[in-house]
Amino acid sequence: EPEVTQTPSHQVTQMGQEVILRCVPISNHLYFYWYRQILGQKVEFLVSFYNNEISEKSEIFDDQFSVERPDGSNFTLKIRSTKLEDSAMYFCASSPGTGNQPQHFGDGTRLSIL
Amino acid sequence: EDQVTQSPEALRLQEGESSSLNCSYTVSGLRGLFWYRQDPGKGPEFLFTLYSAGEEKEKERLKATLTKKESFLHITAPKPEDSATYLCAVQAAKSGNTPLVFGKGTRLSVIA
């Protein structure tokens, strides 16, 4: 069964450094998302992406964050200058289309900021 | 603001002891309500989508139902392998690929 894959599974970074989290969505999906989950809290939406541009973003997704689809398969989330509060699990998701088609999630990248 | 509240936060059941998890929601027009299962250290795994009040979906020991204000996930004769956190999420009926709004989840433990 096709799945969303994310790398790395765990990233440890010094505060102020840049990180890039990578995702390979399911191949025939058109819509891509990033969510994050701080330990013990809800899964929160960051950004959605379609047709090579951002569709919607939350208040969390400020100027320190950016997303890119550098080629036909990868989808990346970059945090330019990490803060301690960026420590969380980051999940990538994809869906075939809009409407009420379910979003399928990867197993996440655990980001630890020291 | 769209909101999802799940109860209880944690539930401990004996193997075979049926129960229900609750998801209350407020949303500005419901496009869909989604149930996911999340194992420790893993991403949410899709279970069901419900679209309108009165709808029911079943998968093995799980059955999800929907009213205009809440959804229930009924677990019949659970087994230890059903132990996980169950997440409820809603998607508002807006144009485009609107994001999911999640609840905090119910952490289910099934004891043999």
mmCIF file of N, CA and C in Angstrom, chain A residues 31 33 35 37 40 42-43 45 48-49 55-56 91 98-107, chain B residues 4 31-32 34 36 38 41-44 46 49 51 87 91 96-100 102-104:
data_model
loop_
_atom_site.group_PDB
_atom_site.id
_atom_site.type_symbol
_atom_site.label_atom_id
_atom_site.label_comp_id
_atom_site.label_asym_id
_atom_site.label_seq_id
_atom_site.Cartn_x
_atom_site.Cartn_y
_atom_site.Cartn_z
ATOM 1 N N TYR A 31 -2.327 17.200 -3.289
ATOM 2 C CA TYR A 31 -2.384 18.187 -2.211
ATOM 3 C C TYR A 31 -1.473 17.738 -1.083
ATOM 4 N N TYR A 33 0.497 18.749 2.790
ATOM 5 C CA TYR A 33 0.288 19.461 4.040
ATOM 6 C C TYR A 33 1.456 19.210 4.995
ATOM 7 N N TYR A 35 1.868 19.399 9.253
ATOM 8 C CA TYR A 35 1.282 19.580 10.580
ATOM 9 C C TYR A 35 2.403 19.388 11.595
ATOM 10 N N GLN A 37 3.060 18.417 16.009
ATOM 11 C CA GLN A 37 2.470 17.995 17.272
ATOM 12 C C GLN A 37 3.510 18.165 18.362
ATOM 13 N N GLY A 40 2.382 15.963 23.897
ATOM 14 C CA GLY A 40 1.223 16.052 24.777
ATOM 15 C C GLY A 40 0.122 16.963 24.286
ATOM 16 N N LYS A 42 -2.252 18.810 20.778
ATOM 17 C CA LYS A 42 -2.974 18.422 19.575
ATOM 18 C C LYS A 42 -2.080 18.471 18.345
ATOM 19 N N VAL A 43 -2.462 17.734 17.319
ATOM 20 C CA VAL A 43 -1.879 17.909 15.999
ATOM 21 C C VAL A 43 -2.387 19.240 15.437
ATOM 22 N N PHE A 45 -2.245 22.294 12.346
ATOM 23 C CA PHE A 45 -1.988 22.578 10.940
ATOM 24 C C PHE A 45 -0.947 23.680 10.791
ATOM 25 N N SER A 48 -0.720 24.237 3.768
ATOM 26 C CA SER A 48 -1.144 23.342 2.696
ATOM 27 C C SER A 48 -0.601 23.876 1.375
ATOM 28 N N PHE A 49 -0.431 22.983 0.405
ATOM 29 C CA PHE A 49 0.313 23.301 -0.813
ATOM 30 C C PHE A 49 -0.341 22.585 -1.976
ATOM 31 N N SER A 55 -1.593 27.072 -0.419
ATOM 32 C CA SER A 55 -3.035 27.269 -0.457
ATOM 33 C C SER A 55 -3.529 27.991 0.787
ATOM 34 N N GLU A 56 -3.023 27.555 1.928
ATOM 35 C CA GLU A 56 -3.466 28.109 3.204
ATOM 36 C C GLU A 56 -2.338 27.911 4.210
ATOM 37 N N PHE A 91 4.640 16.342 10.924
ATOM 38 C CA PHE A 91 4.021 15.350 10.049
ATOM 39 C C PHE A 91 3.729 15.963 8.681
ATOM 40 N N THR A 98 -9.347 17.582 -3.351
ATOM 41 C CA THR A 98 -10.082 18.327 -2.330
ATOM 42 C C THR A 98 -11.349 17.549 -2.001
ATOM 43 N N GLY A 99 -12.345 18.250 -1.569
ATOM 44 C CA GLY A 99 -13.515 17.558 -1.091
ATOM 45 C C GLY A 99 -13.195 16.886 0.213
ATOM 46 N N ASN A 100 -13.794 15.769 0.472
ATOM 47 C CA ASN A 100 -13.605 15.117 1.757
ATOM 48 C C ASN A 100 -12.744 13.863 1.635
ATOM 49 N N GLN A 101 -11.811 13.876 0.712
ATOM 50 C CA GLN A 101 -10.888 12.755 0.597
ATOM 51 C C GLN A 101 -9.888 12.819 1.732
ATOM 52 N N PRO A 102 -9.627 11.680 2.371
ATOM 53 C CA PRO A 102 -8.791 11.710 3.579
ATOM 54 C C PRO A 102 -7.342 12.089 3.275
ATOM 55 N N GLN A 103 -6.731 12.721 4.263
ATOM 56 C CA GLN A 103 -5.312 13.017 4.214
ATOM 57 C C GLN A 103 -4.567 11.832 4.839
ATOM 58 N N HIS A 104 -3.489 11.427 4.173
ATOM 59 C CA HIS A 104 -2.682 10.314 4.650
ATOM 60 C C HIS A 104 -1.363 10.864 5.171
ATOM 61 N N PHE A 105 -0.988 10.412 6.354
ATOM 62 C CA PHE A 105 0.142 10.982 7.074
ATOM 63 C C PHE A 105 1.366 10.076 7.033
ATOM 64 N N GLY A 106 2.543 10.710 7.044
ATOM 65 C CA GLY A 106 3.773 9.988 7.287
ATOM 66 C C GLY A 106 3.985 9.769 8.771
ATOM 67 N N ASP A 107 5.082 9.098 9.113
ATOM 68 C CA ASP A 107 5.372 8.805 10.516
ATOM 69 C C ASP A 107 6.118 9.917 11.228
ATOM 70 N N VAL B 4 -12.627 20.878 18.230
ATOM 71 C CA VAL B 4 -12.913 19.462 18.469
ATOM 72 C C VAL B 4 -12.499 19.123 19.897
ATOM 73 N N ARG B 31 -17.497 19.563 6.171
ATOM 74 C CA ARG B 31 -17.222 18.833 4.940
ATOM 75 C C ARG B 31 -17.039 17.351 5.264
ATOM 76 N N GLY B 32 -16.329 17.071 6.345
ATOM 77 C CA GLY B 32 -16.110 15.692 6.735
ATOM 78 C C GLY B 32 -15.567 15.602 8.141
ATOM 79 N N PHE B 34 -13.254 12.971 10.474
ATOM 80 C CA PHE B 34 -12.299 11.901 10.242
ATOM 81 C C PHE B 34 -11.868 11.292 11.572
ATOM 82 N N TYR B 36 -8.807 8.885 13.125
ATOM 83 C CA TYR B 36 -7.476 8.347 12.894
ATOM 84 C C TYR B 36 -7.042 7.563 14.130
ATOM 85 N N GLN B 38 -3.459 6.575 16.175
ATOM 86 C CA GLN B 38 -2.053 6.953 16.262
ATOM 87 C C GLN B 38 -1.360 6.065 17.278
ATOM 88 N N GLY B 41 4.938 7.228 18.595
ATOM 89 C CA GLY B 41 6.032 7.489 17.671
ATOM 90 C C GLY B 41 5.676 7.377 16.203
ATOM 91 N N LYS B 42 4.395 7.242 15.892
ATOM 92 C CA LYS B 42 3.949 7.098 14.507
ATOM 93 C C LYS B 42 3.017 8.237 14.116
ATOM 94 N N GLY B 43 2.747 8.319 12.818
ATOM 95 C CA GLY B 43 1.800 9.307 12.343
ATOM 96 C C GLY B 43 0.367 8.796 12.426
ATOM 97 N N PRO B 44 -0.598 9.693 12.334
ATOM 98 C CA PRO B 44 -2.007 9.278 12.333
ATOM 99 C C PRO B 44 -2.314 8.357 11.154
ATOM 100 N N PHE B 46 -5.306 6.699 8.945
ATOM 101 C CA PHE B 46 -6.710 6.942 8.615
ATOM 102 C C PHE B 46 -7.585 5.720 8.897
ATOM 103 N N THR B 49 -14.062 8.211 7.322
ATOM 104 C CA THR B 49 -14.611 9.537 7.064
ATOM 105 C C THR B 49 -16.130 9.451 7.186
ATOM 106 N N TYR B 51 -19.629 11.927 6.637
ATOM 107 C CA TYR B 51 -19.948 13.161 5.916
ATOM 108 C C TYR B 51 -21.201 13.853 6.437
ATOM 109 N N LEU B 87 -7.720 9.657 17.320
ATOM 110 C CA LEU B 87 -7.864 11.081 17.039
ATOM 111 C C LEU B 87 -9.092 11.337 16.184
ATOM 112 N N GLN B 91 -13.094 18.765 9.053
ATOM 113 C CA GLN B 91 -12.688 19.593 7.926
ATOM 114 C C GLN B 91 -13.882 20.469 7.562
ATOM 115 N N GLY B 96 -11.255 24.756 -1.695
ATOM 116 C CA GLY B 96 -9.863 24.322 -1.631
ATOM 117 C C GLY B 96 -9.633 23.189 -0.659
ATOM 118 N N ASN B 97 -8.368 22.923 -0.405
ATOM 119 C CA ASN B 97 -7.999 21.807 0.477
ATOM 120 C C ASN B 97 -7.859 22.301 1.906
ATOM 121 N N THR B 98 -8.985 22.457 2.564
ATOM 122 C CA THR B 98 -8.997 23.010 3.914
ATOM 123 C C THR B 98 -8.335 22.055 4.895
ATOM 124 N N PRO B 99 -7.659 22.619 5.888
ATOM 125 C CA PRO B 99 -6.911 21.767 6.820
ATOM 126 C C PRO B 99 -7.824 21.033 7.789
ATOM 127 N N LEU B 100 -7.272 19.985 8.392
ATOM 128 C CA LEU B 100 -7.962 19.266 9.451
ATOM 129 C C LEU B 100 -7.733 19.981 10.775
ATOM 130 N N PHE B 102 -7.846 18.996 14.662
ATOM 131 C CA PHE B 102 -7.812 17.787 15.474
ATOM 132 C C PHE B 102 -8.234 18.045 16.911
ATOM 133 N N GLY B 103 -8.768 17.000 17.557
ATOM 134 C CA GLY B 103 -8.883 16.971 19.002
ATOM 135 C C GLY B 103 -7.607 16.419 19.610
ATOM 136 N N LYS B 104 -7.549 16.410 20.950
ATOM 137 C CA LYS B 104 -6.345 15.927 21.643
ATOM 138 C C LYS B 104 -6.239 14.412 21.648
#
